[in-house]
Amino acid sequence: MPPKADVSPGRFLQEKNTYITDALAFRSKTISKVYTKN
């Protein structure tokens, strides 16, 4: 991730939201995989 000084606050928040969304999507994918296995 680039230093905060290079990134406007809006862009930084957007990156953060994208990261969080990806993390949540990955987590729910993993969780559903676990549940389908059992």
PDB file of C-alpha atoms in Angstrom:
ATOM      1  CA  MET A   1       0.000   0.000   0.000  1.00  0.00           C
ATOM      2  CA  PRO A   2       1.355   3.449  -0.873  1.00  0.00           C
ATOM      3  CA  PRO A   3       2.228   5.903   1.909  1.00  0.00           C
ATOM      4  CA  LYS A   4      -0.757   7.921   3.100  1.00  0.00           C
ATOM      5  CA  ALA A   5       0.886  11.162   1.944  1.00  0.00           C
ATOM      6  CA  ASP A   6       0.574  10.018  -1.689  1.00  0.00           C
ATOM      7  CA  VAL A   7      -3.098   9.134  -1.397  1.00  0.00           C
ATOM      8  CA  SER A   8      -6.068  11.443  -1.018  1.00  0.00           C
ATOM      9  CA  PRO A   9      -8.303  10.546   1.963  1.00  0.00           C
ATOM     10  CA  GLY A  10     -11.182   9.516  -0.309  1.00  0.00           C
ATOM     11  CA  ARG A  11      -8.976   7.205  -2.330  1.00  0.00           C
ATOM     12  CA  PHE A  12      -7.484   5.767   0.851  1.00  0.00           C
ATOM     13  CA  LEU A  13     -10.935   5.003   2.255  1.00  0.00           C
ATOM     14  CA  GLN A  14     -11.962   3.425  -1.033  1.00  0.00           C
ATOM     15  CA  GLU A  15      -8.909   1.148  -0.949  1.00  0.00           C
ATOM     16  CA  LYS A  16      -9.674   0.251   2.655  1.00  0.00           C
ATOM     17  CA  ASN A  17     -13.319  -0.538   1.859  1.00  0.00           C
ATOM     18  CA  THR A  18     -12.282  -2.694  -1.087  1.00  0.00           C
ATOM     19  CA  TYR A  19      -9.846  -4.558   1.131  1.00  0.00           C
ATOM     20  CA  ILE A  20     -12.481  -5.097   3.829  1.00  0.00           C
ATOM     21  CA  THR A  21     -15.057  -6.240   1.267  1.00  0.00           C
ATOM     22  CA  ASP A  22     -12.565  -8.702  -0.226  1.00  0.00           C
ATOM     23  CA  ALA A  23     -11.670  -9.996   3.226  1.00  0.00           C
ATOM     24  CA  LEU A  24     -15.323 -10.496   4.158  1.00  0.00           C
ATOM     25  CA  ALA A  25     -16.100 -12.181   0.838  1.00  0.00           C
ATOM     26  CA  PHE A  26     -13.123 -14.489   1.304  1.00  0.00           C
ATOM     27  CA  ARG A  27     -14.189 -15.279   4.864  1.00  0.00           C
ATOM     28  CA  SER A  28     -17.777 -16.104   3.955  1.00  0.00           C
ATOM     29  CA  LYS A  29     -16.538 -18.204   1.037  1.00  0.00           C
ATOM     30  CA  THR A  30     -14.279 -20.123   3.405  1.00  0.00           C
ATOM     31  CA  ILE A  31     -17.063 -20.498   5.976  1.00  0.00           C
ATOM     32  CA  SER A  32     -19.568 -21.813   3.440  1.00  0.00           C
ATOM     33  CA  LYS A  33     -16.907 -24.215   2.173  1.00  0.00           C
ATOM     34  CA  VAL A  34     -16.457 -25.544   5.697  1.00  0.00           C
ATOM     35  CA  TYR A  35     -20.208 -25.932   6.173  1.00  0.00           C
ATOM     36  CA  THR A  36     -20.725 -27.733   2.862  1.00  0.00           C
ATOM     37  CA  LYS A  37     -17.914 -30.123   3.746  1.00  0.00           C
ATOM     38  CA  ASN A  38     -19.616 -31.247   6.974  1.00  0.00           C
TER      39      ASN A  38
END
